[in-house]
Coordinates of C-alpha atoms in Angstrom, one line a residue:
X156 CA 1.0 -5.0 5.8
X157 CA 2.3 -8.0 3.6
X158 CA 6.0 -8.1 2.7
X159 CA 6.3 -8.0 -1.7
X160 CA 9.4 -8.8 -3.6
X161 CA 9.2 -7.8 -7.0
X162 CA 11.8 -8.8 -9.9
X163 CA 11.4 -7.8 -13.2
X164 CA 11.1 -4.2 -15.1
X165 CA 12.5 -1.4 -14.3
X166 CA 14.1 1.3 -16.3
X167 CA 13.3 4.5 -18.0
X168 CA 10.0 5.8 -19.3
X169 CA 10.4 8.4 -22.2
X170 CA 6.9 9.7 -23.3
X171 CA 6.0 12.3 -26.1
X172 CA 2.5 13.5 -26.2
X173 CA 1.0 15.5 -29.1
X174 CA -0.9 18.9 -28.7
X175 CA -2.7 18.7 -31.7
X176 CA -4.2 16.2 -34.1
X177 CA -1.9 13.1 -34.9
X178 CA -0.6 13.4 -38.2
X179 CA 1.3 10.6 -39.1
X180 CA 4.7 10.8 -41.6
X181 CA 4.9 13.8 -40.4
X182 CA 6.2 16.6 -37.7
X183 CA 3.9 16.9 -35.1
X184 CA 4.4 19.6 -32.2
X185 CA 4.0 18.5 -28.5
X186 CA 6.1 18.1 -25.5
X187 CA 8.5 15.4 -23.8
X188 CA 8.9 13.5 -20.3
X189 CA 10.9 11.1 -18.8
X190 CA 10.4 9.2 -16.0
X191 CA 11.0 6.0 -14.1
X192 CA 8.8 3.0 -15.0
X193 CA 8.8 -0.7 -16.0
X194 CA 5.4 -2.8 -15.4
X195 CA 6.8 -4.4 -12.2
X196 CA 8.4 -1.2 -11.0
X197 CA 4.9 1.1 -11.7
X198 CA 3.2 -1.9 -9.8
X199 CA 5.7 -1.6 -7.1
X200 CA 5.3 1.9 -6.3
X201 CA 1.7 1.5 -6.2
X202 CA 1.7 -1.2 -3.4
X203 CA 4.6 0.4 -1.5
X204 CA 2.4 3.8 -1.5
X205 CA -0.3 1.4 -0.1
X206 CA 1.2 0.2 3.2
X207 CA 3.1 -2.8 1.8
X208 CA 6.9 -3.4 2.4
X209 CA 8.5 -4.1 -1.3
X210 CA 11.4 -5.2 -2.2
X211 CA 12.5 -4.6 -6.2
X212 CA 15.2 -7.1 -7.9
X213 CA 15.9 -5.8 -10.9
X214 CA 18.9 -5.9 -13.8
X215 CA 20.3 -2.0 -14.1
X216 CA 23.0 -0.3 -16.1
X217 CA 25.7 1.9 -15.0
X218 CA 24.7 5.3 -16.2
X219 CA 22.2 8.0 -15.6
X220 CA 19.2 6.4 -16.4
X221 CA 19.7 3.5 -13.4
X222 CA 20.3 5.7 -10.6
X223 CA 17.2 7.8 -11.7
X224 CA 15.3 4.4 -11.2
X225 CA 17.0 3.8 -7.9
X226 CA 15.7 7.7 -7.0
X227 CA 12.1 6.6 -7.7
X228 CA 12.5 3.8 -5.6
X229 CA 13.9 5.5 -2.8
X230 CA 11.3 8.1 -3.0
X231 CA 8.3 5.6 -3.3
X232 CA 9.8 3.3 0.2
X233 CA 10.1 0.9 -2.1
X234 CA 13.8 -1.6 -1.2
X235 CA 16.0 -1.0 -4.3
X236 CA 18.5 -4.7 -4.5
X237 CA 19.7 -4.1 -8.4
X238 CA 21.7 -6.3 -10.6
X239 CA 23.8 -3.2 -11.8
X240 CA 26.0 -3.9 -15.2
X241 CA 28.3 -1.2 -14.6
X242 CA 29.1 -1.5 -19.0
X243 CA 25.6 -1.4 -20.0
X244 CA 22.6 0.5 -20.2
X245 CA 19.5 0.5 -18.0
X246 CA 16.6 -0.5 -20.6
X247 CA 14.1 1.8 -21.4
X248 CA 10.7 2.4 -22.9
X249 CA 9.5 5.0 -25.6
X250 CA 6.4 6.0 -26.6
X251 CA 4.3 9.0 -28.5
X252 CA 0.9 9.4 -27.1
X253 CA -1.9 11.1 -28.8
X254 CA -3.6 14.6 -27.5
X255 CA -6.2 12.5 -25.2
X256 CA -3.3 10.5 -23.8
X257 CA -3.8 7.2 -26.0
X258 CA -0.7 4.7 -26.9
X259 CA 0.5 5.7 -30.9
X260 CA 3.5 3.3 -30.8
X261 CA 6.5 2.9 -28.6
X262 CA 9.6 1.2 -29.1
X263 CA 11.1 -1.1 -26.0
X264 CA 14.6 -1.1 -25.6
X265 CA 14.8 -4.0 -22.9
X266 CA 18.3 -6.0 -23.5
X267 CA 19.1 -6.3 -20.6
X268 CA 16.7 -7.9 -19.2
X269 CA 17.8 -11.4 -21.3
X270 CA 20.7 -10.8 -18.6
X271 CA 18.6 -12.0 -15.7
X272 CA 19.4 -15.7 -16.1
X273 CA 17.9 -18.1 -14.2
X274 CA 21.1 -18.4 -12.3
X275 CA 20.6 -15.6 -10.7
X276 CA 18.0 -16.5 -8.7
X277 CA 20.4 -18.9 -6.5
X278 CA 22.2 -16.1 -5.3
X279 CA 21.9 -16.0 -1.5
X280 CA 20.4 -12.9 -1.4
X281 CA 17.4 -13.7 -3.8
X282 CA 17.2 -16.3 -2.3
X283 CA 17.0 -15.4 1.8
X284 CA 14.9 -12.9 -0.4
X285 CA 12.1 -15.1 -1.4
X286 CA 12.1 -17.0 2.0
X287 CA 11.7 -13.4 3.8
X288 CA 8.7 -12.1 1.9
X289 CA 4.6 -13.1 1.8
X290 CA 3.9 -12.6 -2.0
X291 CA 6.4 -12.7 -5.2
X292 CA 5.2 -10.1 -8.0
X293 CA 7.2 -10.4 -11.8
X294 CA 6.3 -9.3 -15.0
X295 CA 7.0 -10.9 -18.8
X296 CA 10.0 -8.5 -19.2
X297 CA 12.1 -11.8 -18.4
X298 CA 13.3 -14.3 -19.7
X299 CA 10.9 -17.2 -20.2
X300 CA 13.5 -19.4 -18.2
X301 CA 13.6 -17.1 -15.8
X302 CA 9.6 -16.4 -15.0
X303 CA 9.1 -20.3 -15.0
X304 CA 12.2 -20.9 -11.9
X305 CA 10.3 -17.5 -10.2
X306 CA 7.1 -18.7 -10.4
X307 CA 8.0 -22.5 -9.5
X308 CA 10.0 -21.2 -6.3
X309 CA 6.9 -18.8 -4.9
X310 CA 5.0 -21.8 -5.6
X311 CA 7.5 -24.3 -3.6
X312 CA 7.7 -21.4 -1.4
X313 CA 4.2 -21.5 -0.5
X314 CA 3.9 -17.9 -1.4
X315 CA 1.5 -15.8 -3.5
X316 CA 2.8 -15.4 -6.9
X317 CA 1.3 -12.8 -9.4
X318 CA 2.7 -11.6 -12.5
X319 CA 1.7 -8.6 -15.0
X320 CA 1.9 -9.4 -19.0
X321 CA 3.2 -6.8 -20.5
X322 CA 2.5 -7.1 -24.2
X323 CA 1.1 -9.5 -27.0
X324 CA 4.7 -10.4 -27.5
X325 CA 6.0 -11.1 -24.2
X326 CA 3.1 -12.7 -22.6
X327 CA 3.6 -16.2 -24.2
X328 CA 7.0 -16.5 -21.8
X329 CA 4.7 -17.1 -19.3
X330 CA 3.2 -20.0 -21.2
X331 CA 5.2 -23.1 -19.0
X332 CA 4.5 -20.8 -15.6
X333 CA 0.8 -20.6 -15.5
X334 CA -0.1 -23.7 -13.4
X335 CA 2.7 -21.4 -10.5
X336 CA 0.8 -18.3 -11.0
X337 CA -1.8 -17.3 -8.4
X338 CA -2.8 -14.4 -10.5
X339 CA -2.0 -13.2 -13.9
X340 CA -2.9 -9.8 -15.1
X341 CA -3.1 -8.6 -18.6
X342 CA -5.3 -7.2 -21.6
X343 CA -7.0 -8.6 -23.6
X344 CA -4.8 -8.2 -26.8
X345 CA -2.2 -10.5 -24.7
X346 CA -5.0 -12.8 -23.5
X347 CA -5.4 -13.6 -27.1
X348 CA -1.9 -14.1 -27.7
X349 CA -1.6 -16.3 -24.8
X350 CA -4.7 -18.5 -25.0
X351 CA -4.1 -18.4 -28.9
X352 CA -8.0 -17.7 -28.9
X353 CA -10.1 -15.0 -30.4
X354 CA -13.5 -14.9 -27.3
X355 CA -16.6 -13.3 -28.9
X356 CA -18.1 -13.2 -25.8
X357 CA -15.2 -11.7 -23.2
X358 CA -17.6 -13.4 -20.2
X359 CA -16.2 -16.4 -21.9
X360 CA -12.6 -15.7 -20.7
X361 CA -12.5 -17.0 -17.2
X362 CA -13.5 -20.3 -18.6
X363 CA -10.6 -20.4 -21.3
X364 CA -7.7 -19.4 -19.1
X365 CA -8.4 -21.8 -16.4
X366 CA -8.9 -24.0 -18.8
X367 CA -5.1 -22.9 -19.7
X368 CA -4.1 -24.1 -15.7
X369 CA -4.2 -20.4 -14.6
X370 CA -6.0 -20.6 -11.0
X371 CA -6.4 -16.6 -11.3
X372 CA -6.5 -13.4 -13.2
X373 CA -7.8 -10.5 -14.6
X374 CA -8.1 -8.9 -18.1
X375 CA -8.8 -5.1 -18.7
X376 CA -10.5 -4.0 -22.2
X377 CA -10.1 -0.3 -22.1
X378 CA -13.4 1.5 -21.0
X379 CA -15.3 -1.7 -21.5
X380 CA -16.1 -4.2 -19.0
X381 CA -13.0 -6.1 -17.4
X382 CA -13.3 -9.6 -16.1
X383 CA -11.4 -11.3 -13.2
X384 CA -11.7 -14.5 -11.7
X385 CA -10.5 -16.4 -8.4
X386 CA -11.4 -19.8 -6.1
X387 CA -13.8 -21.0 -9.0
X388 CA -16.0 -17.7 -9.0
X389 CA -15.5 -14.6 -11.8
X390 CA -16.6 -11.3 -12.0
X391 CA -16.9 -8.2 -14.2
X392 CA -17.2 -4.7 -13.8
X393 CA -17.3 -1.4 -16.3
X394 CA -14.9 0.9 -15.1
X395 CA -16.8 4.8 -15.0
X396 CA -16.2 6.7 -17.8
X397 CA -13.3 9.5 -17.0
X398 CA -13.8 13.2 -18.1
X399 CA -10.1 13.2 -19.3
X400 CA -7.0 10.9 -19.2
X401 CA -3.8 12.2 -17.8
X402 CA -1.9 9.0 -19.7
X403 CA -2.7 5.8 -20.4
X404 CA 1.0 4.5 -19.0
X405 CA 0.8 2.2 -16.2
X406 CA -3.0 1.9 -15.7
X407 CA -2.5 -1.6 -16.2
X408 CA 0.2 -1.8 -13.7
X409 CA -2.0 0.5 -11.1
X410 CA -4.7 -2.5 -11.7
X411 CA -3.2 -5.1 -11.1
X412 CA -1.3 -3.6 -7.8
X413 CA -4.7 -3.0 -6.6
X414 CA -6.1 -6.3 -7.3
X415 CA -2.9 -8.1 -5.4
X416 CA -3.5 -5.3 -2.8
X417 CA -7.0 -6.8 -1.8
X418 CA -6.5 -10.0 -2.5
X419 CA -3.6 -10.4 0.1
X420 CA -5.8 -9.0 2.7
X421 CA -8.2 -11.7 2.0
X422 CA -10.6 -9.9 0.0
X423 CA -13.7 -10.9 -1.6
X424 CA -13.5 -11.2 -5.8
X425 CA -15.6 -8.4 -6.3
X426 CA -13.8 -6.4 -3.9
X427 CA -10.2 -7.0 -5.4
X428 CA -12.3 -6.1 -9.0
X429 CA -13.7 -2.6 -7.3
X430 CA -9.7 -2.1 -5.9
X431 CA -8.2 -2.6 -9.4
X432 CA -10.6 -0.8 -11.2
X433 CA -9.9 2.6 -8.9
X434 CA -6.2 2.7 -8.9
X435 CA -6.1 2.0 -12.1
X436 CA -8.4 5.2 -12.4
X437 CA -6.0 6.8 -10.7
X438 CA -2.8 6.0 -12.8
X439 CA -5.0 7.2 -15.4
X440 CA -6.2 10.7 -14.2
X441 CA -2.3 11.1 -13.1
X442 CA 0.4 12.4 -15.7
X443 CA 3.0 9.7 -14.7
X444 CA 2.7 6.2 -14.7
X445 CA 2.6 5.6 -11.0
X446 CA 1.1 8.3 -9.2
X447 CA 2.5 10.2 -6.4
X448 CA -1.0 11.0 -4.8
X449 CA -2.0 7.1 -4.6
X450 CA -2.5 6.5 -0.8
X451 CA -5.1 4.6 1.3
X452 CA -7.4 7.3 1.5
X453 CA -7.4 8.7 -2.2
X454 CA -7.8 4.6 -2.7
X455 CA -10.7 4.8 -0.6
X456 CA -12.6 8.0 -1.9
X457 CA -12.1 6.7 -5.3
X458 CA -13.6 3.1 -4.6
X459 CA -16.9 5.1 -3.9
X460 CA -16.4 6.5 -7.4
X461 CA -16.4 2.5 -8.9
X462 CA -19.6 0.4 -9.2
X463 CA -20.6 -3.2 -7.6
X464 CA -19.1 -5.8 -9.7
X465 CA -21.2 -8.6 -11.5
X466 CA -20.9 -11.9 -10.3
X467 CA -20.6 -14.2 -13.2
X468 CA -20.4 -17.6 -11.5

């Protein structure tokens, strides 16, 4: 399998679901978890639990939080090389989630991350790093500085380089990286925000992001149809309807792991669509936001689960 280093987040996940029906300004009864996460991280685990050897660069505080991070690591395979601020704390994500598992709000504590300079990635390590792996996977939880010297370096490299938007917000920092991504995964609520565009017909996006520079991509709408596109050609495909949804935290992040995941092996477009579209169905029929049970075979049985995707071009 293909060598992955991965920079960018990873920190604590705290997540409160509620047992009944929402009622907001108001007390609602439910129950609490915490967990390790952060889009590259989730991402990370997937592709570790899939063969691949990953390597995670990533700013951490001194305290309980960051060596719970470094635990999940350890326990996905996944190389743990940390930027550890012995004074601060490890960032951290918190969110309610409604009774069927659906985002309410959540509230990113991420600090740190404006730590990860640029500078950073001369360090000999990063550096011997990059030069030692096949494909470079980051996420907009940096600094827009940073993402651009990442992606430009992959790129010099001769590496794959994919990255994973986040949010609305933090997508734009990859607005001066795009023509050094190989892929770039996101929603469609941060496609808008990143083309500036409102698409009433979402076949339309392909055609609007490489208009953009971007080369490749996909962007997920939900239950409805996502769209990805690749070497000129794009493709959708409706992801089957779920009987119930363990959480919606890190489906994104399971997608785009097992997009990457197909397209390093030199996979098809409509292949790295099916491959996205069942582990993200996994993260979502799983309780955490990168599942434990993901491995090739569960991957496999699952892809018989998915539909052919439409070619669109």
């Amino acid at each position: 399998m293909t060598a992955i280093l991965a920079l960018g987040g990873a920190h604590i996940d705290r997540r409160g679901r509620i047992s009944g029906e929402t009622a907001p300004g108001a007390s609602n009864p439910g129950s609490w978890r915490q967990e390790a996460g952060g889009g590259v991280f989730n991402a990370a685990r997937n592709l570790s639990r899939l063969g691949h050897r990953v390597t995670l660069i990533s700013p951490r505080g001194g305290d309980a939080e960051g060596e719970a991070v470094a635990i999940a690591a350890e326990a996905a395979g996944v190389v743990d090389r940390p930027f550890t601020f012995l004074d601060r704390r490890t960032p951290s994500y918190t969110a309610i989630l409604e009774r069927d598992g659906n985002l309410v709000i959540a509230l990113a504590d991420m600090e740190l991350y404006r730590l990860f300079s640029p500078r950073r990635l001369s360090v000999r390590a990063v550096r011997d790093a990059f030069d030692a792996t096949d494909a470079v996977l980051t996420d907009a939880n940096l600094p827009e500085d940073t993402l651009a010297v990442i992606a430009a370096m992959g790129r010099r490299l001769g590496k794959t380089v994919a990255a994973i938007g986040i949010s609305p917000a933090k997508i734009v920092r990859f607005a001066n990286a795009l023509a050094d991504l190989d892929f770039l995964f996101m929603n469609e609520a941060e496609a808008k925000a990143l083309s500036g565009r409102q698409i009433d017909d979402f076949r339309r996006w392909p055609d609007v992001m490489t208009g953009l520079g971007l080369r490749g991509g996909a962007i997920t709408r939900g239950g409805r149809e996502a769209v990805a596109w690749m070497g000129g050609e794009s493709a959708c495909l409706a992801p089957p309807a779920l009987a119930s949804i363990g959480d919606v935290t890190g489906a994104g992040d399971g997608f785009a792991a097992g997009f990457l995941d197909a397209a390093l092996s030199g996979a098809s477009l409509d292949a790295c669509l099916k491959s996205a579209t069942a582990t993200a169905r996994i993260a979502l029929e799983s309780e955490m936001a990168a599942s434990e049970a993901l491995s090739r075979s569960l991957l496999a049985s699952t892809l018989a689960l998915v539909p052919e995707a439409e070619i669109l071009l």
